[in-house]
mmCIF file of C-alpha atoms in Angstrom:
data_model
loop_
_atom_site.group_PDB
_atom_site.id
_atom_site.type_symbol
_atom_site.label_atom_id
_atom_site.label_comp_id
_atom_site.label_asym_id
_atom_site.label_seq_id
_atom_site.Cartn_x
_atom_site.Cartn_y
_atom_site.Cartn_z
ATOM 1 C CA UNK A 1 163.220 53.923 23.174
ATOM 2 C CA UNK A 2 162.595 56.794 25.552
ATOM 3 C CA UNK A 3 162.071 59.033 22.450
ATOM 4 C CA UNK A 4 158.378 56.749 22.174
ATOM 5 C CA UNK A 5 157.220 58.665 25.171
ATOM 6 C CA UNK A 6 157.197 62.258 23.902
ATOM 7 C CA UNK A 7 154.148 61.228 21.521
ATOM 8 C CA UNK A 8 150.954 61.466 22.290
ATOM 9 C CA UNK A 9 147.606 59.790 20.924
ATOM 10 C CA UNK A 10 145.239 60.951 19.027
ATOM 11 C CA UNK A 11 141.419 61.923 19.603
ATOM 12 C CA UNK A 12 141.073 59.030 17.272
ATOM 13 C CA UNK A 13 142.301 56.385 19.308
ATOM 14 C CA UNK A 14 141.155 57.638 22.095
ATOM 15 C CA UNK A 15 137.477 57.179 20.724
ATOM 16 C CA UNK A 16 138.493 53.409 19.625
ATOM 17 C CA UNK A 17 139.486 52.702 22.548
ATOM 18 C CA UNK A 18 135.843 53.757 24.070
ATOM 19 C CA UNK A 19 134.020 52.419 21.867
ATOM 20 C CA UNK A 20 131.728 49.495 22.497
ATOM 21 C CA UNK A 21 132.075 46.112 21.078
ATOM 22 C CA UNK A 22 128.302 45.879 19.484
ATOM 23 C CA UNK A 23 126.083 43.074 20.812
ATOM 24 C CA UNK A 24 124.764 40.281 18.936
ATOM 25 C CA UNK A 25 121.832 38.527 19.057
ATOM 26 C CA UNK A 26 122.844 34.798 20.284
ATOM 27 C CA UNK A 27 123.330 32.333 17.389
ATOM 28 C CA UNK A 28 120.178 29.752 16.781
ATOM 29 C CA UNK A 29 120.196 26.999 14.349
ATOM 30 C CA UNK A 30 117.081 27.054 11.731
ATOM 31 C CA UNK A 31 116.056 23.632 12.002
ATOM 32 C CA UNK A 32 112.967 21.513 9.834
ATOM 33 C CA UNK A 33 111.578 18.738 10.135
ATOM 34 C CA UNK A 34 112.605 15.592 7.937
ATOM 35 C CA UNK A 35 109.779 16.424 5.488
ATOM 36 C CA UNK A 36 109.033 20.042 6.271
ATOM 37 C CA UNK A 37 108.688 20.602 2.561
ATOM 38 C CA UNK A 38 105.165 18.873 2.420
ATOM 39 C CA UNK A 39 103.145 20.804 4.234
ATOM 40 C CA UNK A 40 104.929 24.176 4.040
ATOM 41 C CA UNK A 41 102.580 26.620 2.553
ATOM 42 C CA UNK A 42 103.799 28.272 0.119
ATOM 43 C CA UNK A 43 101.805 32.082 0.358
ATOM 44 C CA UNK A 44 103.685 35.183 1.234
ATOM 45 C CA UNK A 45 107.545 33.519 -0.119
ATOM 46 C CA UNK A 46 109.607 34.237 -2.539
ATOM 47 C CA UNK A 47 109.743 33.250 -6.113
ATOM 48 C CA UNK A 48 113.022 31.335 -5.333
ATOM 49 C CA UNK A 49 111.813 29.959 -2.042
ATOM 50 C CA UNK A 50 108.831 28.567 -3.921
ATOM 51 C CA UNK A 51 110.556 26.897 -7.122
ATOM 52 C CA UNK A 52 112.806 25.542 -4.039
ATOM 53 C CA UNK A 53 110.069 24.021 -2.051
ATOM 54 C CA UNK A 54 108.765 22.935 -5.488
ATOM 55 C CA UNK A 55 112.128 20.741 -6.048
ATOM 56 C CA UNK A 56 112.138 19.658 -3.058
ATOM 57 C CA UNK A 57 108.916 17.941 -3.465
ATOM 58 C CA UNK A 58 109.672 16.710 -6.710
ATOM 59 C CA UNK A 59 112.652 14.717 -5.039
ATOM 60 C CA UNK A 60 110.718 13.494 -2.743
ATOM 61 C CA UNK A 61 108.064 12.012 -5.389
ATOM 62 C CA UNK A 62 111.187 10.786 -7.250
ATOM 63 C CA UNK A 63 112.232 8.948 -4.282
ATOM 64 C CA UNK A 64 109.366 7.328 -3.364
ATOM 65 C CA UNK A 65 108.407 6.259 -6.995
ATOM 66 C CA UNK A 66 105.328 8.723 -7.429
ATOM 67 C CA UNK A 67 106.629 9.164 -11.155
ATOM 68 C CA UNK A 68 103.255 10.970 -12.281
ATOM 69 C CA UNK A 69 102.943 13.599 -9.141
ATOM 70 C CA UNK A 70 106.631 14.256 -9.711
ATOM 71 C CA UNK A 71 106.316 15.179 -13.925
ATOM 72 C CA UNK A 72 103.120 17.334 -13.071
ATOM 73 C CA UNK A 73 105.432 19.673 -10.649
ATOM 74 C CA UNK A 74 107.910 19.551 -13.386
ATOM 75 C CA UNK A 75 105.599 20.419 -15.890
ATOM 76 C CA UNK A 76 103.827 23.241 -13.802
ATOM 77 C CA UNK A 77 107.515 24.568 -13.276
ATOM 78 C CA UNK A 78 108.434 24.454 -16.735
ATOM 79 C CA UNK A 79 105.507 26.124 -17.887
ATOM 80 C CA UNK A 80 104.842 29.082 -15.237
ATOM 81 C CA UNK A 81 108.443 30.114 -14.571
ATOM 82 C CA UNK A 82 110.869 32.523 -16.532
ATOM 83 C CA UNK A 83 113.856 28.997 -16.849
ATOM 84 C CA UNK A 84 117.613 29.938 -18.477
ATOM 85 C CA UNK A 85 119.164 27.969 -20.025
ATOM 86 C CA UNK A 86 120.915 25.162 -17.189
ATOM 87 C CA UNK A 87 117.087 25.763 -15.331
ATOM 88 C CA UNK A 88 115.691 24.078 -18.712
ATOM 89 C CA UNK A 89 118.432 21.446 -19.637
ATOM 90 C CA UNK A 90 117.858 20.686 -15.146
ATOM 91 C CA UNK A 91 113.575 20.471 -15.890
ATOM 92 C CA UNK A 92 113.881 18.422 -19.057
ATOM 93 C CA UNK A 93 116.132 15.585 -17.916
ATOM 94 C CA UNK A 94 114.280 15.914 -14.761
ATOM 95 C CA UNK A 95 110.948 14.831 -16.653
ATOM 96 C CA UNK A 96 112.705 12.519 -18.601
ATOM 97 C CA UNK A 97 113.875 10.405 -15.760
ATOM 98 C CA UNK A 98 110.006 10.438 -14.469
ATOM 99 C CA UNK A 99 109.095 8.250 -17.379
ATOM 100 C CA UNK A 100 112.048 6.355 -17.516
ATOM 101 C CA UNK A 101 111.394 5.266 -14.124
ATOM 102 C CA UNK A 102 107.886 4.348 -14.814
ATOM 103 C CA UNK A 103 107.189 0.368 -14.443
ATOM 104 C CA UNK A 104 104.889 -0.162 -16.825
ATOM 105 C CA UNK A 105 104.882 0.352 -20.174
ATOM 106 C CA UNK A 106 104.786 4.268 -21.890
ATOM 107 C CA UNK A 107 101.650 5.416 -23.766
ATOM 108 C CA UNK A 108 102.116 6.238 -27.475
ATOM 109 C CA UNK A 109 101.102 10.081 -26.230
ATOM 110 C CA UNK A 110 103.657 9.486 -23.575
ATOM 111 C CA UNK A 111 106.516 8.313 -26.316
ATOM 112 C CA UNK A 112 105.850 11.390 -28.478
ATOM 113 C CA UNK A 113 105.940 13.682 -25.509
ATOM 114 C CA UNK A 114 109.277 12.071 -23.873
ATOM 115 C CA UNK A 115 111.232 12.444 -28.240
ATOM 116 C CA UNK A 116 109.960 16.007 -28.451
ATOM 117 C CA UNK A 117 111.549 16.614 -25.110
ATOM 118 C CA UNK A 118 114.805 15.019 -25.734
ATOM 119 C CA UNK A 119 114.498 17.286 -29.443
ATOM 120 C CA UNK A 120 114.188 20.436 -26.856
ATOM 121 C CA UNK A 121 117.154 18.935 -24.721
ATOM 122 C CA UNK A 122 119.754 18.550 -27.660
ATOM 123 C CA UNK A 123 118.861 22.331 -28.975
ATOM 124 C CA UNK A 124 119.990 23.380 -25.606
ATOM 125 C CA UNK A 125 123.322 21.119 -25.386
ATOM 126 C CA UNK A 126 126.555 23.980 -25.299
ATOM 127 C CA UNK A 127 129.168 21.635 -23.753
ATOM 128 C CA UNK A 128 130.707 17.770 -23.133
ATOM 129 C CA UNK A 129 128.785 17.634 -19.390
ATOM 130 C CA UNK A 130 125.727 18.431 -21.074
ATOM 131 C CA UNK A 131 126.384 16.237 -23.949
ATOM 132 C CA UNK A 132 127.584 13.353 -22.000
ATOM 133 C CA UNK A 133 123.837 13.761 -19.592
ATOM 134 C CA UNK A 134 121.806 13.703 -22.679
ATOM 135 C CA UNK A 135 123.039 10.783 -24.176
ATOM 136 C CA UNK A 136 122.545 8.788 -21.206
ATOM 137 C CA UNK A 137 119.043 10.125 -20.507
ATOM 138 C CA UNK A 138 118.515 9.136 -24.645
ATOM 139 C CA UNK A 139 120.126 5.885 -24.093
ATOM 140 C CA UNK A 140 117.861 5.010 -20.791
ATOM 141 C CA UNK A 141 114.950 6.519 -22.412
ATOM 142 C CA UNK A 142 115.322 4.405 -25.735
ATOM 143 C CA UNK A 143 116.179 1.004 -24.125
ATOM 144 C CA UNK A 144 112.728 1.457 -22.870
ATOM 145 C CA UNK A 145 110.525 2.537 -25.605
ATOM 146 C CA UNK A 146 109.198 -1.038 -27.020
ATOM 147 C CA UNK A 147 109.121 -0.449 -30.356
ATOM 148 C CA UNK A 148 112.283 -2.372 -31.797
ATOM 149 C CA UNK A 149 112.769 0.165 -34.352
ATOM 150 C CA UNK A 150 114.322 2.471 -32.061
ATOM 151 C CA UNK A 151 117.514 -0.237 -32.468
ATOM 152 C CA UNK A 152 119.753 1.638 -34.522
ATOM 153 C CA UNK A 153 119.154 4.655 -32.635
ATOM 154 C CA UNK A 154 120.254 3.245 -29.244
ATOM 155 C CA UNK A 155 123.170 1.851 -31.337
ATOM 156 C CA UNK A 156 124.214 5.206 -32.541
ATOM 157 C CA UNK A 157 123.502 6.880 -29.215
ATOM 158 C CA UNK A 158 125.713 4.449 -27.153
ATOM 159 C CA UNK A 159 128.174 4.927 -29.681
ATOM 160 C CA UNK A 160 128.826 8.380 -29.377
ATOM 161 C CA UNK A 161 128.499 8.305 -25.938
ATOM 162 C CA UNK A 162 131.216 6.286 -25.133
ATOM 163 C CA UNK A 163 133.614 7.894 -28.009
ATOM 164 C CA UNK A 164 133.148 11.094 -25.822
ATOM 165 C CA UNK A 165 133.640 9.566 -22.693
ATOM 166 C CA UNK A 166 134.477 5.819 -22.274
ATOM 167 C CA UNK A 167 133.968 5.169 -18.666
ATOM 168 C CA UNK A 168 132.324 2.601 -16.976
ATOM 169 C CA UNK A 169 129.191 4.007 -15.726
ATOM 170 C CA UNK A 170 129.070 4.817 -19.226
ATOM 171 C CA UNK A 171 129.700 1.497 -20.797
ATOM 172 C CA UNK A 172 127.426 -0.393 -18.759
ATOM 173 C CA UNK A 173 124.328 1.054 -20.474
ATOM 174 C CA UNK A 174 125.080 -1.174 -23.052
ATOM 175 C CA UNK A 175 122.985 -3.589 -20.939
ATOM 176 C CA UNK A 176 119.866 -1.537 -20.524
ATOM 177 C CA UNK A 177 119.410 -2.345 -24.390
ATOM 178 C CA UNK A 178 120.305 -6.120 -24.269
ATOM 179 C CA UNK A 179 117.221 -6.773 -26.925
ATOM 180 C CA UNK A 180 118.859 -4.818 -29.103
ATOM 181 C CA UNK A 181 122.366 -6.957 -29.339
ATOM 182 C CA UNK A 182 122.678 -10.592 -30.287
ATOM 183 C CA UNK A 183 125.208 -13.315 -27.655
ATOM 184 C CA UNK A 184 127.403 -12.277 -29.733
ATOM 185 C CA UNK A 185 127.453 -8.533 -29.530
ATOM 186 C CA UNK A 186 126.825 -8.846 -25.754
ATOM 187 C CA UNK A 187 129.570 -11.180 -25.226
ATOM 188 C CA UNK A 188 131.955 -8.794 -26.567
ATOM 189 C CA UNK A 189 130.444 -5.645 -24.930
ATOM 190 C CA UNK A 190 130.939 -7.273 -21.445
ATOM 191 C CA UNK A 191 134.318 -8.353 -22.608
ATOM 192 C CA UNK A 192 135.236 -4.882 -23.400
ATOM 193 C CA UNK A 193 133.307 -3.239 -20.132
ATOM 194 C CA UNK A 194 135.154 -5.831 -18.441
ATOM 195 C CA UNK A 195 139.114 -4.372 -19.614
ATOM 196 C CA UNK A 196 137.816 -0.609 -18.617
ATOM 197 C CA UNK A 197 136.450 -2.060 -15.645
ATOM 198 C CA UNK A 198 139.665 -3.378 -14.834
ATOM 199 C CA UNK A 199 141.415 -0.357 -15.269
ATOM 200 C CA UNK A 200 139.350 1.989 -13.397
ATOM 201 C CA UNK A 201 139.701 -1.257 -10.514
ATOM 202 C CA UNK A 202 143.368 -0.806 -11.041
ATOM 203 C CA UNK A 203 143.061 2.928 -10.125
ATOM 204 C CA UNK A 204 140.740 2.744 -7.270
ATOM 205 C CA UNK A 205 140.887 2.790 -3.624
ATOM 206 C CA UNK A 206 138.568 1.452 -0.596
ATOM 207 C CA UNK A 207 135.509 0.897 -0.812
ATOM 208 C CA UNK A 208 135.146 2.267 -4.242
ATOM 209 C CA UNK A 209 137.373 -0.206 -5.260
ATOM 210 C CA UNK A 210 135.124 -2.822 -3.701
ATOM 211 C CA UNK A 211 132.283 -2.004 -4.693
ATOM 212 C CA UNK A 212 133.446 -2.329 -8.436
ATOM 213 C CA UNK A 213 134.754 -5.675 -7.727
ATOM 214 C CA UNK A 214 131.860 -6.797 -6.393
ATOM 215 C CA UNK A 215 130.358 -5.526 -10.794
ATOM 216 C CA UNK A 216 133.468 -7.216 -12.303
ATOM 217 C CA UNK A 217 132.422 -10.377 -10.532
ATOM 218 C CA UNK A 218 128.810 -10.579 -11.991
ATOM 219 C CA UNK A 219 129.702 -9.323 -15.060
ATOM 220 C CA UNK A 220 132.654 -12.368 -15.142
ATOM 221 C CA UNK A 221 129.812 -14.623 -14.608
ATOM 222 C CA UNK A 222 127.219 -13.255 -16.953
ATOM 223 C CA UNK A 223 129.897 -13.420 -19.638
ATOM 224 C CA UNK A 224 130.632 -17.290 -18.879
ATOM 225 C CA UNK A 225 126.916 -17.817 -19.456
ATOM 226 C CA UNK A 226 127.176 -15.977 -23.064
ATOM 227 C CA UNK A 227 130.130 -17.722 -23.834
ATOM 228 C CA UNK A 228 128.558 -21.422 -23.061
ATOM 229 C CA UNK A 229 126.060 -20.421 -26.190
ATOM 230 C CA UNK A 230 128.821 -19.432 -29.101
ATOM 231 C CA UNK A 231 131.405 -21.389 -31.532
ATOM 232 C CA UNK A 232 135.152 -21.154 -30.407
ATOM 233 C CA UNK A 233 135.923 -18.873 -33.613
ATOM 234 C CA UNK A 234 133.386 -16.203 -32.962
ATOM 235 C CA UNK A 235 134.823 -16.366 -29.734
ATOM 236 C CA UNK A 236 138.347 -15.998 -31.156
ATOM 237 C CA UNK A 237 137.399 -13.354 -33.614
ATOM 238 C CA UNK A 238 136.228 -10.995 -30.531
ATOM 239 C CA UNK A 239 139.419 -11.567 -28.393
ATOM 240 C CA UNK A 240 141.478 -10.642 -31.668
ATOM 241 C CA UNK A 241 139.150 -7.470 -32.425
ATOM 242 C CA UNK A 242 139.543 -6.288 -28.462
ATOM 243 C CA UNK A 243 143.290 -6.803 -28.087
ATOM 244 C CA UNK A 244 143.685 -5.423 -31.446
ATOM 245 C CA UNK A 245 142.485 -1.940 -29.596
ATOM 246 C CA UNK A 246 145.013 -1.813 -26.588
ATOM 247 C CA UNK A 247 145.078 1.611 -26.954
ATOM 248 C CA UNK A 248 141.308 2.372 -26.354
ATOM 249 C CA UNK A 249 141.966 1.570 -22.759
ATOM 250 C CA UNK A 250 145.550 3.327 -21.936
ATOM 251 C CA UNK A 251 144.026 6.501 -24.065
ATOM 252 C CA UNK A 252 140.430 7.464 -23.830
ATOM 253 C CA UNK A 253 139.130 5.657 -20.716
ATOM 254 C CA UNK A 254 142.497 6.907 -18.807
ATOM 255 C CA UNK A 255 141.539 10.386 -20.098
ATOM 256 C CA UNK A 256 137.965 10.037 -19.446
ATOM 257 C CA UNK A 257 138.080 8.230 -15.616
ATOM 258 C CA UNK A 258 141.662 8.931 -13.788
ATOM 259 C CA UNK A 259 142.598 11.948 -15.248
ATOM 260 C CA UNK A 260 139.167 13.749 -15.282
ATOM 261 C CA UNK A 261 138.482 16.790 -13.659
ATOM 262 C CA UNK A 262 135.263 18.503 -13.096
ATOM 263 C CA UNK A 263 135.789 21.859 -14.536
ATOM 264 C CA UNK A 264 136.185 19.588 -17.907
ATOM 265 C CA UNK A 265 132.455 18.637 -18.026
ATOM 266 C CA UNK A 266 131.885 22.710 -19.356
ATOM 267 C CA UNK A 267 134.319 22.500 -21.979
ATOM 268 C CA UNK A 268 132.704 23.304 -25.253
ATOM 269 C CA UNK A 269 135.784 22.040 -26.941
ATOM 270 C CA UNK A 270 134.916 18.039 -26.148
ATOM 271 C CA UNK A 271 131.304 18.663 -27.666
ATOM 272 C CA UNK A 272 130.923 15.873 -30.828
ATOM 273 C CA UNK A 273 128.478 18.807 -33.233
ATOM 274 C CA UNK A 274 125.690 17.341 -35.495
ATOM 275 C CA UNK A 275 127.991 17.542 -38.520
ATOM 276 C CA UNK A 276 130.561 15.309 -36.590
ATOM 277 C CA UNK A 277 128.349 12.492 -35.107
ATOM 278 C CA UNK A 278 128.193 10.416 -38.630
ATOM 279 C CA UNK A 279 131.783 10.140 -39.022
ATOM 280 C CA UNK A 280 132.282 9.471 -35.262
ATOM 281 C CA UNK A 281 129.769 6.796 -34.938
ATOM 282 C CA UNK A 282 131.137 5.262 -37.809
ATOM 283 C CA UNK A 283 134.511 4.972 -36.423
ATOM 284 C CA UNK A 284 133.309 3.471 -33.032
ATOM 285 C CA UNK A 285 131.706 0.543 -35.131
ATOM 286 C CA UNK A 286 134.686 0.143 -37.049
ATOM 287 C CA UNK A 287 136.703 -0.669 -34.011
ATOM 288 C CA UNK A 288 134.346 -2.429 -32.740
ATOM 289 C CA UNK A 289 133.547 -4.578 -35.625
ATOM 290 C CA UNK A 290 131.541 -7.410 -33.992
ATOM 291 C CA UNK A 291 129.045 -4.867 -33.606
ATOM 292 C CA UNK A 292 128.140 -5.361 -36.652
ATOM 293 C CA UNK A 293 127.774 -8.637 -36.837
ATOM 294 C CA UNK A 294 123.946 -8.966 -37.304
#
């Protein structure tokens, strides 16, 4: 190794070796208040910083059930900024949820508004996440509306949204529009949220797991109370129409809860087009036949 010693270094590494390590200011955190967002004035900041403060405070109406305040900001956001696309799908849903979380009852100027939205919200729709979010907005947003008219169209929604994706979450909806379903219907909707229930129990773990026993359990008992008020054979003729569809459980909800994966919800392949929707509600009533019942 003696050979090492006949080389020299360079003027380069020389000068590395000399050369200071640079000084940096000392690290401090950036820290707000709780509800900095309230007060925070909004002069001399960014565009971005002020549609941010702007969400922030819509959030915060959300949360603490100022419904109207919250759709103004929306509104003023939705009117004097330049949206894309996801901006405008985010802002429409957004006011939608303002007036289905209203308690009391919707204007008629208030109903038209809140169906030429959602008519806005399904031009925009490009994949299955997007789909999936504006049928449950729909759904929630019908099961409200008074008028019983809008029956067949909460039908239809719920119907193509669980074909797409048969989960749960998405199942349970069912019981936002209760007036629209006889005992009978409901008893074999919470017979058949019950089996996918069970399975997504089955695939579960802590307190996730406990938390949907603790739904199985009340919906066990609000079926009991269904059951008390119908004949033996409409009874019979449910159980035979559910475990005539085994495969509704072991197929689509396994695909749809389990086996689901995030980057899924932008697949335009999984999107159910207009020209579709006919054929695909009518194939979720036909295996479901005691939907049809009344």
């Amino acid at each position: 190794m003696d050979f090492l010693n006949d080389f020299e270094t360079s003027d380069d590494e020389d000068q590395t070796k000399t050369q200071k390590t640079p000084i940096y200011p000392p690290f401090s955190t950036n820290l707000h208040d709780k509800f900095w967002f309230r007060d925070v004035s909004k002069e001399n900041q960014t565009a971005t910083a002020v549609n941010e403060i702007d969400l922030f405070r819509v959030a915060d109406y959300f949360y603490t059930g100022d419904f109207e305040a919250a759709e103004n900001r929306l509104k003023e956001l939705r009117e004097n900024t330049k949206n894309n696309r996801t901006h405008e799908v985010m802002l429409i849903d957004s006011l939608l949820q303002c007036s289905i979380g209203k308690k009391e009852k919707l204007s008629s100027s208030e109903i038209s508004s809140c169906l030429r939205l959602l008519t806005d919200y399904e031009s925009l729709l490009v994949d299955f996440g997007d789909q999936v979010q504006f049928l449950r907005t729909k759904a929630l947003l019908l099961a409200k509306l008074p008028d019983d008219t809008r029956r067949e169209n909460f039908r239809n929604t719920m119907a193509l949204l669980c074909q797409l994706c048969g989960s749960f979450e998405n199942w349970q909806l069912f019981e936002n529009g209760a007036k629209y379903f006889s005992d009978l219907e409901m008893y074999g909707l919470k017979l058949k949220t019950k089996k996918v229930l069970h399975y997504e129990i089955e695939h579960s773990r802590g307190f996730v797991k406990e938390k949907l026993q603790k739904k199985l359990k009340r919906i066990e008992d609000e079926t009991k109370v269904i059951e008390k008020k119908l004949q033996r054979n409409d009874i019979d003729l449910i159980l035979s129409s559910l475990n005539s569809h085994k495969d509704t459980v072991n197929s689509s909800e396994s695909a749809t809860s389990s086996q689901f994966r995030a980057h899924d919800s932008r697949s335009k392949n999984k999107l159910i087009p207009s020209s579709d929707q006919p054929a695909v509600i009518s194939d979720f009533f036909h295996r479901f036949p005691f939907l049809s019942s009344s």
